[in-house]
Coordinates of C-alpha atoms in Angstrom, one line a residue:
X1 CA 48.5 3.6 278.4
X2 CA 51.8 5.1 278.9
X3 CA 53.3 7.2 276.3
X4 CA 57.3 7.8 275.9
X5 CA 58.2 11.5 275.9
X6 CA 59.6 10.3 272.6
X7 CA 57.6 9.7 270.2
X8 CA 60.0 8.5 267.7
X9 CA 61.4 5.4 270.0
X10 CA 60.9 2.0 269.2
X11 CA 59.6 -0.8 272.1
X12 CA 62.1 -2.4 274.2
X13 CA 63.1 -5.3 272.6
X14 CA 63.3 -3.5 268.7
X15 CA 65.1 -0.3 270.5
X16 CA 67.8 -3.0 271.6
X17 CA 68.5 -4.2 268.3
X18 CA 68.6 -0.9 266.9
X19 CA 71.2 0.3 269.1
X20 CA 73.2 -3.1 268.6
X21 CA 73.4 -2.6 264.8
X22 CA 74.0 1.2 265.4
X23 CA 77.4 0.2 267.4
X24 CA 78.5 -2.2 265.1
X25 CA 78.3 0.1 262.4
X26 CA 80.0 2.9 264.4
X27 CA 82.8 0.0 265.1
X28 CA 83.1 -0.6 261.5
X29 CA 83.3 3.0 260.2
X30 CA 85.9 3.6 262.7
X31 CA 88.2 0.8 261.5
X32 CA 87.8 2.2 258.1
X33 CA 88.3 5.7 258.6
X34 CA 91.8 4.1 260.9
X35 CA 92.3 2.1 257.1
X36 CA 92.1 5.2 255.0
X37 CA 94.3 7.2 257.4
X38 CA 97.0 4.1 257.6
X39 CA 96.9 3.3 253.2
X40 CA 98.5 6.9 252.4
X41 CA 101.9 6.2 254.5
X42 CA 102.3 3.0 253.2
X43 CA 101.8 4.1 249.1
X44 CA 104.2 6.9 250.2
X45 CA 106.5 4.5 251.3
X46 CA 106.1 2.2 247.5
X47 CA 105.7 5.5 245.9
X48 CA 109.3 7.0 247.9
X49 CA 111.3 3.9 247.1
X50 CA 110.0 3.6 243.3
X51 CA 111.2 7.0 242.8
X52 CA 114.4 6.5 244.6
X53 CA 114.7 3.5 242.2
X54 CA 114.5 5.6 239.4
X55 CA 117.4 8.2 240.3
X56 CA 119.6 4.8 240.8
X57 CA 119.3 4.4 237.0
X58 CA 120.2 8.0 235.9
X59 CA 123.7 9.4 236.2
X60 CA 124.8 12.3 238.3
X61 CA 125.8 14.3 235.9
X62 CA 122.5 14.4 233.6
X63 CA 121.0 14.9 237.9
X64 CA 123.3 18.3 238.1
X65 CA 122.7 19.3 234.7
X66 CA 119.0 19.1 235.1
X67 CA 119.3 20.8 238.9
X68 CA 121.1 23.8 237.0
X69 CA 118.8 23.9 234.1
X70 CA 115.5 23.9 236.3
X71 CA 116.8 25.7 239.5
X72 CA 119.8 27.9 238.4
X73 CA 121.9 26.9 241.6
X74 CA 124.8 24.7 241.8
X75 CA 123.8 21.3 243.6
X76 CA 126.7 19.3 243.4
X77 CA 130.0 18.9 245.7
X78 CA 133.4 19.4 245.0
X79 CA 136.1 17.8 244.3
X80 CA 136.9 17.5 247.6
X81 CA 134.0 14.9 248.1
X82 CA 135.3 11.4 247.1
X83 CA 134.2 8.1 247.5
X84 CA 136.4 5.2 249.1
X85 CA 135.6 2.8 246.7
X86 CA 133.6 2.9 243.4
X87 CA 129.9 3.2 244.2
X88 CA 126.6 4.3 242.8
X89 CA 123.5 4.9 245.7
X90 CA 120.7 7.7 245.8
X91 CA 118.6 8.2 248.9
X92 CA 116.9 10.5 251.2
X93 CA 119.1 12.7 253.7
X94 CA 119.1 11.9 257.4
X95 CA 121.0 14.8 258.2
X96 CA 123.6 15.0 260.9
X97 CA 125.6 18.1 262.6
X98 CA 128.8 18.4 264.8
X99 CA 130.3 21.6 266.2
X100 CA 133.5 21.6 268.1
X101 CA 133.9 21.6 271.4
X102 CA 137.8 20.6 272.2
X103 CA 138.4 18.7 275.1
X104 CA 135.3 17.9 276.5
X105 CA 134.7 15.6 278.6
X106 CA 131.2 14.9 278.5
X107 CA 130.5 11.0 278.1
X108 CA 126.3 11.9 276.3
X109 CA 128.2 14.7 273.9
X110 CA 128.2 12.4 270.5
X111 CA 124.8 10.5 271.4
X112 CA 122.6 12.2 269.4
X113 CA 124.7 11.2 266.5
X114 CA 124.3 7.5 267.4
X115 CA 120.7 8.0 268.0
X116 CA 120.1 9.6 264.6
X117 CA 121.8 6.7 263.1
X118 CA 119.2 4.2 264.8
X119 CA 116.3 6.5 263.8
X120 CA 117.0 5.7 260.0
X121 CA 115.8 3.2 257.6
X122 CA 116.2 1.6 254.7
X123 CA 116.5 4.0 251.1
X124 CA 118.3 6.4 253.9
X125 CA 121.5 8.2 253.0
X126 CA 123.6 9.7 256.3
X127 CA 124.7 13.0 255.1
X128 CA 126.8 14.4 258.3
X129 CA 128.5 18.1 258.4
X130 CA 131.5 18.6 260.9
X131 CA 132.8 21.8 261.5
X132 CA 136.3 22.2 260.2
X133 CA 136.6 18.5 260.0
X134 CA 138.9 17.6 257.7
X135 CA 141.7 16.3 259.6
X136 CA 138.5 14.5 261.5
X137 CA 136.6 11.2 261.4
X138 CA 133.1 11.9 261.4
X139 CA 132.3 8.2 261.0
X140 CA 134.0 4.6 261.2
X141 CA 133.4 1.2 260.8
X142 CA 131.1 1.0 264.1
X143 CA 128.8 3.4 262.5
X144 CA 128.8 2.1 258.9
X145 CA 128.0 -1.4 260.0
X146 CA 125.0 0.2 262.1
X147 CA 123.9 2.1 259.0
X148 CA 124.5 -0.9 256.5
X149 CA 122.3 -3.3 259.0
X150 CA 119.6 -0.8 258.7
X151 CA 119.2 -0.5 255.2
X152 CA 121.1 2.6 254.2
X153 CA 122.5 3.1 251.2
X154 CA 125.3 5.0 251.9
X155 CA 127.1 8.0 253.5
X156 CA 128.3 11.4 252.8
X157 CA 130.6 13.4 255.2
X158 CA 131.5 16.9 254.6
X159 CA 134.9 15.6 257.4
X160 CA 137.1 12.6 257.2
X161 CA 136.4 9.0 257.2
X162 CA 138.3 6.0 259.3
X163 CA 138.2 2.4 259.4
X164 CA 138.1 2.8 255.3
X165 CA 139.3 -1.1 255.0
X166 CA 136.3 -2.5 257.3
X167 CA 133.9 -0.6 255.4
X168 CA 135.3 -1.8 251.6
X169 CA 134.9 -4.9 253.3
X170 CA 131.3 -4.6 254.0
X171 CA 130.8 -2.7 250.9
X172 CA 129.2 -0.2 252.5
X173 CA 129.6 3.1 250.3
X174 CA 130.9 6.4 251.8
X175 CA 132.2 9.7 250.3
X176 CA 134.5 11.9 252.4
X177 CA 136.7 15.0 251.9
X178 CA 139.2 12.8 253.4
X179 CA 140.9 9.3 255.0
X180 CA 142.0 10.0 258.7
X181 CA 142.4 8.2 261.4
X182 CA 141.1 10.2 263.9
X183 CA 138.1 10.4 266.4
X184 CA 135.6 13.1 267.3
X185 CA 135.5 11.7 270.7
X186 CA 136.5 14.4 272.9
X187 CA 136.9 17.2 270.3
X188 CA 132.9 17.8 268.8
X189 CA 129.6 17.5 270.2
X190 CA 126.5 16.6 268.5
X191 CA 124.8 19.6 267.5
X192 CA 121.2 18.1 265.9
X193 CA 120.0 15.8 263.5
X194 CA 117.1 15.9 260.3
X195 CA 118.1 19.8 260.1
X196 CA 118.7 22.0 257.2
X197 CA 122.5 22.4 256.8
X198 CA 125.6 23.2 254.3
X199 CA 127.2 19.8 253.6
X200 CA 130.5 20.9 251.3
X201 CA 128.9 24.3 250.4
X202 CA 125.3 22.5 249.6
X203 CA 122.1 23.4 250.9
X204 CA 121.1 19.7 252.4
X205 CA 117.6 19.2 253.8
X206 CA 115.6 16.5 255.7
X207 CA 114.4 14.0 252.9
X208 CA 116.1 15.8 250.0
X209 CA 117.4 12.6 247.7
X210 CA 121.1 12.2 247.6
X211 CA 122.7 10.5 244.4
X212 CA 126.1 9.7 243.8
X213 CA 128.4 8.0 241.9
X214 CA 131.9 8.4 240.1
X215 CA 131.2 11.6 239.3
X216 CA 130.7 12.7 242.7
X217 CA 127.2 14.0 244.9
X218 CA 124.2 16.3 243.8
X219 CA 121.3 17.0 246.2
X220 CA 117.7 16.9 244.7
X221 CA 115.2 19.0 246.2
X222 CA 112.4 16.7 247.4
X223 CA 109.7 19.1 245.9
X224 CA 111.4 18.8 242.7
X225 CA 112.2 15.4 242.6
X226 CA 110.2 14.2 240.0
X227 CA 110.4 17.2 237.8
X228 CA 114.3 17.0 237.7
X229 CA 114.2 13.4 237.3
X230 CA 112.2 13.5 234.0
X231 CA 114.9 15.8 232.4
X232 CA 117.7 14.1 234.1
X233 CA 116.5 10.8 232.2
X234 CA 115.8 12.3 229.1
X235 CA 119.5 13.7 228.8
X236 CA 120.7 10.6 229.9
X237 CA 119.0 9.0 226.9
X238 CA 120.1 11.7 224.3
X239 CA 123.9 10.9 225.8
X240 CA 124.0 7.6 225.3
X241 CA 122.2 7.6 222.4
X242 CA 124.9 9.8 221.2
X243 CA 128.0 7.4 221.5
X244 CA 127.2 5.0 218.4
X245 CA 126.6 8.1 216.1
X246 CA 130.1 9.8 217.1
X247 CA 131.6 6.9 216.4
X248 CA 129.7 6.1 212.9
X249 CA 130.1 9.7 211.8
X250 CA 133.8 10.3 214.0
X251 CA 132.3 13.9 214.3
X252 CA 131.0 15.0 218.1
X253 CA 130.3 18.7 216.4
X254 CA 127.7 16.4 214.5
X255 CA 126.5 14.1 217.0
X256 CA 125.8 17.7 219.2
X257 CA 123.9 19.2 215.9
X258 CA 121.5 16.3 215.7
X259 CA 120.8 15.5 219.3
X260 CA 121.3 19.1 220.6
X261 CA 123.2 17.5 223.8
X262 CA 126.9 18.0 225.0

């Protein structure tokens, strides 16, 4: 009688079926592992666009205050930055850079720029910085129709803004330091995309959440998102909590001394 050199093997027939059942459990515990490395994007996503749904609600103001209170920096634009129609959006930053290069005749120079407009997605906001640019487009109705069919929910350009009658017309919300007609075509060159940069003297990074309204545009820290949002909505419920009480009492200095918000 012949013995296996292992002693622990089963006979033919048994050893078969034992290795059949072993590979279908291997299959199976791969496509789970595949599942449970596929579920955290996706509750990322819901869990990104809930709390992008929440800054929507709060005003930019009670945003900036909070961002001062929490952080001690100044994270709003100036007065320069205004919109070209009434508009409320928040979203994450795609971020987007042009550097001059004057007369250039290089046909690839602005591609990345289009490019990093196609990479984007919905709940998106294009922040773009161009150098010296006031007197300079830095986007038109070409690329606001591209952004709009993609889901963003708006624009911010640290440069000028053209084509301001096609884009009131799709209702697609942009804030500029200016209207001009002008091109960058020829005169800048893309200089990179989802980069840290100074967008009208703020700090703006990859994913940071954008909000603006008719008080103009403050930039939320991603890691401090949720903690600025908290305070944001609880002085935006003080505030208008306060507006019935000044006018039943016609005294502010007595709406501030019972609700300790001005």
């Amino acid at each position: 009688m012949n013995k296996s050199p292992f002693p622990f093997a089963l006979p033919g027939k048994r050893t078969s079926v034992v290795l059949f059942l072993f590979v279908l459990c291997a299959i199976a515990a791969g496509r789970l592992a595949l599942r449970a490395q596929s579920a955290p994007p996706a509750e990322k996503s819901t869990a990104d666009h809930a709390l992008i749904e929440e800054f929507r609600r709060v005003e930019v103001a009670s945003v900036s205050d909070a961002l001062e209170q929490l952080t001690g920096k100044r994270m709003y634009m100036s007065h320069r930055m205004q919109p070209i129609f009434t508009a409320k959006f928040a979203g994450f930053a795609r971020t987007v850079q042009l550097k001059k290069d004057e007369g250039n005749t290089d046909p690839t120079a602005l591609n990345g720029m289009l490019a990093a407009i196609d990479q984007g997605s919905p709940d998106s906001v294009y922040v773009m910085s161009v150098e010296d640019g006031a007197d300079i487009a830095g986007m038109g109705g070409l690329m606001g129709t591209a952004m709009a069919a993609r889901g963003y929910t708006g624009a911010v350009i640290d440069g000028g803004v053209r084509d301001v009658a096609y884009l009131r017309k799709i209702g697609f919300p942009v804030f500029a330091t200016g209207i001009v007609p002008s091109t960058s075509v020829h005169h800048y060159r893309f200089a990179g995309s989802q980069i840290a940069m100074l967008c009208d003297g703020v700090t703006v990074n990859p994913g940071d959440i954008v909000v603006a309204d008719s008080d103009g545009v403050a930039v939320v820290p991603k890691a401090k998102a949720q903690e600025i949002l908290t305070l944001a909505q609880q002085m935006d419920f003080k505030e208008h909590s306060m507006y019935p009480v000044i006018e039943k009492l016609k005294s502010i200095v007595e709406a501030v001394k019972q609700f300790g918000r001005l």
